[in-house]
mmCIF file of C-alpha atoms and ligand atoms in Angstrom:
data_model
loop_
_atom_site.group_PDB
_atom_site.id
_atom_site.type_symbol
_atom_site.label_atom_id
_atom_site.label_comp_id
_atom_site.label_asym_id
_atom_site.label_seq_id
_atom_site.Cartn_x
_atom_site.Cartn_y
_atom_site.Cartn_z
ATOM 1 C CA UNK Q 1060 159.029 249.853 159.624
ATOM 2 C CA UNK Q 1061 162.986 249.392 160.150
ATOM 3 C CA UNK Q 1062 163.849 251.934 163.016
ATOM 4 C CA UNK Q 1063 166.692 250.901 164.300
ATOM 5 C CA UNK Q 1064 170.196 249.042 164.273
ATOM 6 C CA UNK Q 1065 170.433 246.867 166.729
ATOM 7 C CA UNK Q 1066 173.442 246.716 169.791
ATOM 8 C CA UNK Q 1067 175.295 243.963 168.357
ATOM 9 C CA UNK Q 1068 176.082 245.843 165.112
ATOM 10 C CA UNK Q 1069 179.136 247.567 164.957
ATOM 11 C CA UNK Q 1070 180.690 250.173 162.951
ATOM 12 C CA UNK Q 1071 182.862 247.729 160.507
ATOM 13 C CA UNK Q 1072 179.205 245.446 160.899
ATOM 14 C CA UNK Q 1073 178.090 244.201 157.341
ATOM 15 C CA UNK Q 1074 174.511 243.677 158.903
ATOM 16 C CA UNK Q 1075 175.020 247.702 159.940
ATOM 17 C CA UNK Q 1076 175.859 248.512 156.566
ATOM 18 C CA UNK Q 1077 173.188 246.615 154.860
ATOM 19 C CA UNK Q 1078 170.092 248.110 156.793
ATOM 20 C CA UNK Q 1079 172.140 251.761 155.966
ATOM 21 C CA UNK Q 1080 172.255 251.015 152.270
ATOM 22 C CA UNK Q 1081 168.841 249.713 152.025
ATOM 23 C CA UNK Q 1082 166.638 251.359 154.710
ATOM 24 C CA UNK Q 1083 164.736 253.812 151.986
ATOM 25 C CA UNK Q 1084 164.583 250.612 149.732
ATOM 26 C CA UNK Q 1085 162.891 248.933 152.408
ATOM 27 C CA UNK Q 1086 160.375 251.322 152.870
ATOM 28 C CA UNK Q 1087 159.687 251.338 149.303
ATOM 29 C CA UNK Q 1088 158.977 247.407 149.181
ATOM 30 C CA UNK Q 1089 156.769 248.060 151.919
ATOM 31 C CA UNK Q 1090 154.778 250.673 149.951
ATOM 32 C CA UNK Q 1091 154.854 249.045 146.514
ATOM 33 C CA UNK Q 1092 153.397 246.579 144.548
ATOM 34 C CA UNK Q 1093 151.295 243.513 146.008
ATOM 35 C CA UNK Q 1094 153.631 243.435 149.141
ATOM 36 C CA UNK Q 1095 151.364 247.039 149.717
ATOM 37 C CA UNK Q 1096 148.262 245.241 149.415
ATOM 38 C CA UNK Q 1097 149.129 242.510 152.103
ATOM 39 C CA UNK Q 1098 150.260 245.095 154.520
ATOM 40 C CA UNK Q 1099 146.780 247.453 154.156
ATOM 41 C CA UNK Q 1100 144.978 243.381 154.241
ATOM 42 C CA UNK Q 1101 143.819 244.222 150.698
ATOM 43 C CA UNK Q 1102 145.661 241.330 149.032
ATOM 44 C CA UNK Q 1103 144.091 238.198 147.608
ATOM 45 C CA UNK Q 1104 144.874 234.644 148.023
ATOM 46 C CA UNK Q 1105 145.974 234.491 143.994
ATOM 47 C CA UNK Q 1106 148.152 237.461 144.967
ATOM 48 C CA UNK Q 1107 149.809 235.847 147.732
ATOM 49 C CA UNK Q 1108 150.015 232.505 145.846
ATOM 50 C CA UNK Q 1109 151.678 234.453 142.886
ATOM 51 C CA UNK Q 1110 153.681 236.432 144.835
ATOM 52 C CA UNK Q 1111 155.271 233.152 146.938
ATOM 53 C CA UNK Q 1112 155.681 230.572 143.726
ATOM 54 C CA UNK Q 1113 158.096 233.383 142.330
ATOM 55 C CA UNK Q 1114 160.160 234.014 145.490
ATOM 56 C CA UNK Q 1115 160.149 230.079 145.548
ATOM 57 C CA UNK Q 1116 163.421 229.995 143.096
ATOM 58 C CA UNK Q 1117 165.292 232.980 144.332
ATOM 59 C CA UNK Q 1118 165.328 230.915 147.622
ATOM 60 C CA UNK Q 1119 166.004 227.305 145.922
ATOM 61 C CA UNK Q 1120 169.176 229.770 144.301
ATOM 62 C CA UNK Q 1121 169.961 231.279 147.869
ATOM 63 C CA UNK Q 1122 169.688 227.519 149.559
ATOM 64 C CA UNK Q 1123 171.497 225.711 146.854
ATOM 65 C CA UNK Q 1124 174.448 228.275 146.665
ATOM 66 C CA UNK Q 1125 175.420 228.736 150.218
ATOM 67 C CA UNK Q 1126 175.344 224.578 150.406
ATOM 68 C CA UNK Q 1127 177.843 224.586 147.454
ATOM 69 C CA UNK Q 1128 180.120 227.016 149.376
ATOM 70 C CA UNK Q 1129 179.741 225.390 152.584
ATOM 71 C CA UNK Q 1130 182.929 224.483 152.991
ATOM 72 C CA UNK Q 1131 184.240 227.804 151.939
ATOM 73 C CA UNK Q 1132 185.016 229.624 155.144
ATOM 74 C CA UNK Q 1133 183.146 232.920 154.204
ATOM 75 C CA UNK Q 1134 180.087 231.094 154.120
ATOM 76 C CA UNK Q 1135 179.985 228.171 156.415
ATOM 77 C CA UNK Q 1136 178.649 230.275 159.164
ATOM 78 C CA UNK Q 1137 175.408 230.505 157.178
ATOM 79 C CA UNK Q 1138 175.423 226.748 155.567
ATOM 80 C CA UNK Q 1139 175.481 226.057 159.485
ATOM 81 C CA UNK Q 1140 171.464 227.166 159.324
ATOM 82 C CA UNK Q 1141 169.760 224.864 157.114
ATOM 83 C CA UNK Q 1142 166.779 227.368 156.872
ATOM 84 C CA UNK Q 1143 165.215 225.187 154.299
ATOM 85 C CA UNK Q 1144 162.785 227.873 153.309
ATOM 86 C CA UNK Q 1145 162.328 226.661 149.346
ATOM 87 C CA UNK Q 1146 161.279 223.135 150.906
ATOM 88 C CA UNK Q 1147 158.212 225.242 153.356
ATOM 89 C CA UNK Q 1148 157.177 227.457 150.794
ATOM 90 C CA UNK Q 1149 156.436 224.609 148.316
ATOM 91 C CA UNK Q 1150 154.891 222.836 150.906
ATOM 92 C CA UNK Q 1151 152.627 226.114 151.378
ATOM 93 C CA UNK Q 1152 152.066 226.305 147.260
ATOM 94 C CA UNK Q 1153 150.941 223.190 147.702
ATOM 95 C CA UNK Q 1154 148.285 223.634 150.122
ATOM 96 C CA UNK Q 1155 147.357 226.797 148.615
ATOM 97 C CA UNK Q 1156 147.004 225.290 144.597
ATOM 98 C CA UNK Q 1157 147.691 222.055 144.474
ATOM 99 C CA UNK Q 1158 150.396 219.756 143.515
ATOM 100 C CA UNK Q 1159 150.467 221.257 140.225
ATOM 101 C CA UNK Q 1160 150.970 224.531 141.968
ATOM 102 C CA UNK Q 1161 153.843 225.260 139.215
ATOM 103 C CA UNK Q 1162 151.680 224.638 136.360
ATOM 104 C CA UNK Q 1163 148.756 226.486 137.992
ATOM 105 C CA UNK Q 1164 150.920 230.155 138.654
ATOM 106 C CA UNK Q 1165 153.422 231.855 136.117
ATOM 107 C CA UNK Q 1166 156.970 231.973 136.689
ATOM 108 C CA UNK Q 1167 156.769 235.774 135.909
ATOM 109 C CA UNK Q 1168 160.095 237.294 134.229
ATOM 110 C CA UNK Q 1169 161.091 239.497 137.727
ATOM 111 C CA UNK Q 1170 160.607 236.000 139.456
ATOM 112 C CA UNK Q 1171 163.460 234.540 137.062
ATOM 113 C CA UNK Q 1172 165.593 237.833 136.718
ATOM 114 C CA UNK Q 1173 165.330 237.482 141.095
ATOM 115 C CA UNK Q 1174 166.547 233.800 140.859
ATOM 116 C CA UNK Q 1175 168.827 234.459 138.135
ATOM 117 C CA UNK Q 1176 170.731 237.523 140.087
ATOM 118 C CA UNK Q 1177 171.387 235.109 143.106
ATOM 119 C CA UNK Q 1178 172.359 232.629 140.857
ATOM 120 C CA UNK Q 1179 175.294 235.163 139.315
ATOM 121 C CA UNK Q 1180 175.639 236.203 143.636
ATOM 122 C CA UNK Q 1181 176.847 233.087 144.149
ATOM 123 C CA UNK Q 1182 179.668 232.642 141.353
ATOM 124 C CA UNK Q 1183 183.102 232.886 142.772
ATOM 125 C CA UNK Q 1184 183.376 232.889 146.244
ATOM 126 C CA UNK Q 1185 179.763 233.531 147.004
ATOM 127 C CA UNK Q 1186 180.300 236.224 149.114
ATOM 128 C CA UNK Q 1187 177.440 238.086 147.616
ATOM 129 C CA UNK Q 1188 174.768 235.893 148.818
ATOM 130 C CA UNK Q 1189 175.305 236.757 152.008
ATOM 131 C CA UNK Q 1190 173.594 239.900 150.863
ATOM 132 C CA UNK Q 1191 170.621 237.722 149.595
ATOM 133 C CA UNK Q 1192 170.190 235.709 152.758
ATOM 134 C CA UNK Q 1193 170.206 239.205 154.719
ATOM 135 C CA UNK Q 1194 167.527 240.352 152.621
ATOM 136 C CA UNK Q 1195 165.200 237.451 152.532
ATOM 137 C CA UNK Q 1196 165.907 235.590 156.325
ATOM 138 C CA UNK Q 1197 165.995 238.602 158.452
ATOM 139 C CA UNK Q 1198 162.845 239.978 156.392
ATOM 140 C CA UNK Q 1199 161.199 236.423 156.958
ATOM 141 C CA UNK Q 1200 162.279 236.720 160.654
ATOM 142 C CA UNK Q 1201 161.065 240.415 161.188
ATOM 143 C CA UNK Q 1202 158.739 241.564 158.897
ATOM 144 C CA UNK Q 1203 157.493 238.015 157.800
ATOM 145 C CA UNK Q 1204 156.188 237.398 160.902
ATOM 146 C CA UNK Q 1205 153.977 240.967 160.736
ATOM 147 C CA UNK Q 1206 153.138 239.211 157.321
ATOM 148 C CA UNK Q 1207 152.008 236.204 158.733
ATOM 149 C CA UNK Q 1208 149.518 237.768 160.932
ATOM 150 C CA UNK Q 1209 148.080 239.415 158.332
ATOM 151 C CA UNK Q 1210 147.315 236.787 156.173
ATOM 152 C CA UNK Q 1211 145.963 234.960 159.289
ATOM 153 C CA UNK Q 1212 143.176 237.790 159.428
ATOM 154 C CA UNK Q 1213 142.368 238.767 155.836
ATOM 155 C CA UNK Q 1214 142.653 235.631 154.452
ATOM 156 C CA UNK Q 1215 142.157 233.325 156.390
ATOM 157 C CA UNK Q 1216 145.288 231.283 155.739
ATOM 158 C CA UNK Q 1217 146.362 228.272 158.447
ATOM 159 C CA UNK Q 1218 149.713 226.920 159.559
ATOM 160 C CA UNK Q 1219 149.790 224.755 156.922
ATOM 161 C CA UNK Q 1220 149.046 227.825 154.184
ATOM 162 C CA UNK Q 1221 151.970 229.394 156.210
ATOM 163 C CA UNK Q 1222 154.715 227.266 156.635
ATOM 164 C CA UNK Q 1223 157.317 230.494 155.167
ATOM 165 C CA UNK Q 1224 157.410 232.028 158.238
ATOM 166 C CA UNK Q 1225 157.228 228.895 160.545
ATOM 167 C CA UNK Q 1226 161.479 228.070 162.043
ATOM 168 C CA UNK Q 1227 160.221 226.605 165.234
ATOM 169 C CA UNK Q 1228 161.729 223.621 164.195
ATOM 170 C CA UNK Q 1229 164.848 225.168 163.952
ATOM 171 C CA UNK Q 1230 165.058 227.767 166.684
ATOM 172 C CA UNK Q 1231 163.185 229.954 168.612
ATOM 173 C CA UNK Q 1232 162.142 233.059 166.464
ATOM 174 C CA UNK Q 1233 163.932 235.545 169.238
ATOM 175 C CA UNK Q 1234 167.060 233.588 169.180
ATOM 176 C CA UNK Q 1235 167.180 232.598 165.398
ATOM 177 C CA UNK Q 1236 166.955 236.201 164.481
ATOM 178 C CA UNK Q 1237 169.804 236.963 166.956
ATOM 179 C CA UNK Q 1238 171.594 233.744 165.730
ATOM 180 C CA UNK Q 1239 171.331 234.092 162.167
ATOM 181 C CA UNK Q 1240 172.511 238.183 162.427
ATOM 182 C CA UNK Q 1241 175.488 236.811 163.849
ATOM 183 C CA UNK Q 1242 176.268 233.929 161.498
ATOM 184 C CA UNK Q 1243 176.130 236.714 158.555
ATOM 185 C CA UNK Q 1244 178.355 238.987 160.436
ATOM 186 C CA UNK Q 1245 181.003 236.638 160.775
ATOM 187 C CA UNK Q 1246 180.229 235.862 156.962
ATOM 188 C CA UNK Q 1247 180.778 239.374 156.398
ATOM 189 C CA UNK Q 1248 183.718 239.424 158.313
ATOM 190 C CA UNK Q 1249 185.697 236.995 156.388
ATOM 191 C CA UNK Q 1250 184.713 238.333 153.029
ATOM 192 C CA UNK Q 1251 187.022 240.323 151.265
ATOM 193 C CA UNK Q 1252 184.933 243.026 149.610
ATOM 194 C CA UNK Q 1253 182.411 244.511 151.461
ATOM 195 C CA UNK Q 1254 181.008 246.743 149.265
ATOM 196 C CA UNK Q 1255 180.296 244.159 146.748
ATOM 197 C CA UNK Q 1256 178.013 242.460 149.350
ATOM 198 C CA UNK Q 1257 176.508 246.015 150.467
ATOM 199 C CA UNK Q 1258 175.698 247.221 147.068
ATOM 200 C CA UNK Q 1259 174.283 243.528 146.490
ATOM 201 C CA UNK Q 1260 171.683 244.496 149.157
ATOM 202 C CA UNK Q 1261 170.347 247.246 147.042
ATOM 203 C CA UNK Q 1262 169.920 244.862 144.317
ATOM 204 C CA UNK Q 1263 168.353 242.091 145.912
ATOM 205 C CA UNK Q 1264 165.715 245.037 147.342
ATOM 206 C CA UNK Q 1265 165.250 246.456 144.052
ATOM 207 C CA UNK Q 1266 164.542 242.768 142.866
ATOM 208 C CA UNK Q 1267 161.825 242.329 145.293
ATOM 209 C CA UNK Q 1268 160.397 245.642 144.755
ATOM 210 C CA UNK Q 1269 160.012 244.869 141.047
ATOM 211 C CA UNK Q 1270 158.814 240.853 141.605
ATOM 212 C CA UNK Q 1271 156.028 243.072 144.171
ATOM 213 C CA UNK Q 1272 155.077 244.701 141.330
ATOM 214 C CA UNK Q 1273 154.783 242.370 138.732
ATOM 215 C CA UNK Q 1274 152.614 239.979 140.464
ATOM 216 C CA UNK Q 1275 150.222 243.239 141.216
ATOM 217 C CA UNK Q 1276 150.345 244.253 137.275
ATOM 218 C CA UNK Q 1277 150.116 240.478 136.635
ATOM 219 C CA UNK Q 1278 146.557 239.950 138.575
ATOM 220 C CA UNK Q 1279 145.357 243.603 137.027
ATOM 221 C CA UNK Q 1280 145.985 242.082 133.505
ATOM 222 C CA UNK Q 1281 148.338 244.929 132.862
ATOM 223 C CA UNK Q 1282 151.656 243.933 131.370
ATOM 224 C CA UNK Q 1283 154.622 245.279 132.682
ATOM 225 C CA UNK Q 1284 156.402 248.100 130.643
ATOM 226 C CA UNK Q 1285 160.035 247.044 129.099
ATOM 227 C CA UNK Q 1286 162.025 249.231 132.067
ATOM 228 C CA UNK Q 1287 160.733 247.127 134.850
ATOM 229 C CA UNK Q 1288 162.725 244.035 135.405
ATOM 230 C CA UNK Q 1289 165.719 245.562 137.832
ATOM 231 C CA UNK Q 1290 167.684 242.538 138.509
ATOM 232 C CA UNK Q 1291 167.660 241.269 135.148
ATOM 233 C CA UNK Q 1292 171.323 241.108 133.223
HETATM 234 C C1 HEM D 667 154.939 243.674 154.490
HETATM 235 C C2 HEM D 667 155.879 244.510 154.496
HETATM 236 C C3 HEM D 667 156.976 244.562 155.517
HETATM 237 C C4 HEM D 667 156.905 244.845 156.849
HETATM 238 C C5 HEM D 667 155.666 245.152 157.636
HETATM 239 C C6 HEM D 667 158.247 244.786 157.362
HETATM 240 C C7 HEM D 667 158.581 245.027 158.664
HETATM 241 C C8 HEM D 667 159.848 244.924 159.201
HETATM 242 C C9 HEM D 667 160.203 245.159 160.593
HETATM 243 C C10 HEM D 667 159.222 245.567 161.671
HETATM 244 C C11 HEM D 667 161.505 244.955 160.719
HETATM 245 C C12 HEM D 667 162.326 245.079 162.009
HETATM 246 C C13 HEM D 667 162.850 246.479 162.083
HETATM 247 C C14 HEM D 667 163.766 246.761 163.218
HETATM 248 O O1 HEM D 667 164.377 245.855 163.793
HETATM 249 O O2 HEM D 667 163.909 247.951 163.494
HETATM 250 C C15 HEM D 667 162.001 244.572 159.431
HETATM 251 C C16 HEM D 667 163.295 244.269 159.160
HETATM 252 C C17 HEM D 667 163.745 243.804 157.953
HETATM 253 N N1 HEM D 667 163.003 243.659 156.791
HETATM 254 FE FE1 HEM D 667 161.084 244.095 156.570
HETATM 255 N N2 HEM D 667 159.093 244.449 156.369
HETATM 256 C C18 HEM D 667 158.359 244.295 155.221
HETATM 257 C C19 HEM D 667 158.803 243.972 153.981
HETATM 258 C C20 HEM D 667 160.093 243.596 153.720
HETATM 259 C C21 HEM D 667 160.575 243.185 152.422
HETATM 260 C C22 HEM D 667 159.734 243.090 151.148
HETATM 261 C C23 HEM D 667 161.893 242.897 152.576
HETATM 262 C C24 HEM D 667 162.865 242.419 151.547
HETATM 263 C C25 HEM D 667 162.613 241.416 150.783
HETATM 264 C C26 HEM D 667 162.248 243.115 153.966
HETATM 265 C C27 HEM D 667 163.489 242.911 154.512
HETATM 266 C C28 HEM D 667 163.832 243.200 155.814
HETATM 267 C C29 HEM D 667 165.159 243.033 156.354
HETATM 268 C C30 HEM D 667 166.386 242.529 155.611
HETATM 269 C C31 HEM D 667 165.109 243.408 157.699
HETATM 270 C C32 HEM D 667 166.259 243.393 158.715
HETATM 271 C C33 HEM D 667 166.810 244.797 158.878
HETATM 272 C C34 HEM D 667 167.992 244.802 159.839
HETATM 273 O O3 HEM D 667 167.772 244.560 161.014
HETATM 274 O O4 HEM D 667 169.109 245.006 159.359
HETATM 275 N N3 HEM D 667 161.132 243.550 154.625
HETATM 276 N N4 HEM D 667 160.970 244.551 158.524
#
């Protein structure tokens, strides 16, 4: 469902040259894997659950790294948004499961070779988490919010089942997404290697697209074959 690059992207744009590099990635995740099945409404609530307590490290890596680099003036545009996302979506697991929500749903290996890969991102100067923030924020703030609806109508979930895709507290939606494009092109503009952050994008897509998978193979009792796990070292 991406279309098109928006007016505020330039040619030297990192946001520009991260849709580019991952637009047929994108419409991959949206055709694979348990993502698939929330899209056509065919997902369950374990698949949802599942799918959410593994994306909940890859964001406490994403969170946690930019903070440590805050000061760092590549990425103190970003640290500027406390998005807090690992904080709502554990609120969410919690609604959903329980307190023991962790006990309760398998940290699968994709979900660990996701948080792992952000966790490498953000060695150095970080720079390549700006890549991981693109993927997951501005997916949260476009497509999330198609998600959201979704889940709304086939399962039922409330506000409090759906506190991922919930930043009124922080901004309006319209202006967030605007906002937060902006923060991570003037990330991108103080970075020194571009490519590195661009070709980051591809793996932080290909990441998802396996995690999407692996929680759909996981609820089908099918293990996953030993060449899935892109992301891992
Ligand atoms: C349920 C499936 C999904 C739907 C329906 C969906 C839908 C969308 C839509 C409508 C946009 C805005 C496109 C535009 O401005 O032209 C978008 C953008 C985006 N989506 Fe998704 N998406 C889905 C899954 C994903 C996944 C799994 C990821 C990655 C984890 C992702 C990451 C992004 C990113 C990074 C953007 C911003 C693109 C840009 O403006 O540069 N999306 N999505």
């Amino acid at each position: 469902m991406v279309t098109a690059v928006t007016a505020d992207s330039g040619a030297s744009s990192v946001v520009t040259a991260l849709y580019v590099r991952t637009r047929a990635l994108h419409l991959e995740a949206e055709r694979t894997g348990v993502v698939a099945e929330i899209l056509r409404g065919g997902a369950s609530r374990e698949g949802y659950a599942l799918l959410l307590r593994n994306l909940h490290p890859a964001y406490r890596e994403i969170e946690d790294g930019i903070e440590r680099h805050r000061n760092s003036p590549i990425l103190a545009p970003l640290a500027r948004w406390r998005l807090a996302r690992t904080s709502a979506i554990a609120a969410d697991l919690t609604a959903l499961a329980g307190p023991d929500w962790a006990a309760q749903w398998p940290l699968l290996p994709e979900g660990e070779a996701y948080a792992r890969t952000i966790s490498r991102a953000a060695e150095g100067d970080g720079s390549r988490l700006i890549a991981h923030a693109y993927t997951r924020y501005l997916g949260d703030l476009n497509g999330g919010l198609i998600v959201r609806r979704l889940l709304e109508k086939s399962l039922g979930l409330g506000a409090g089942e759906l506190s991922h895709y919930d930043f009124s507290a922080i901004a309006e939606p319209a202006a967030l997404k605007t906002d937060y494009r902006q923060a991570l092109e003037r990330a991108g503009a103080a970075a020194h290697d571009t490519d590195a952050i661009v070709a980051e994008g591809a793996v932080a897509f290909e990441c998802n697209i396996a995690l999407s998978i692996a929680v759909q193979r996981h609820l089908a009792g099918k293990p996953a074959p030993q060449s899935q796990g892109v992301g891992s070292p």
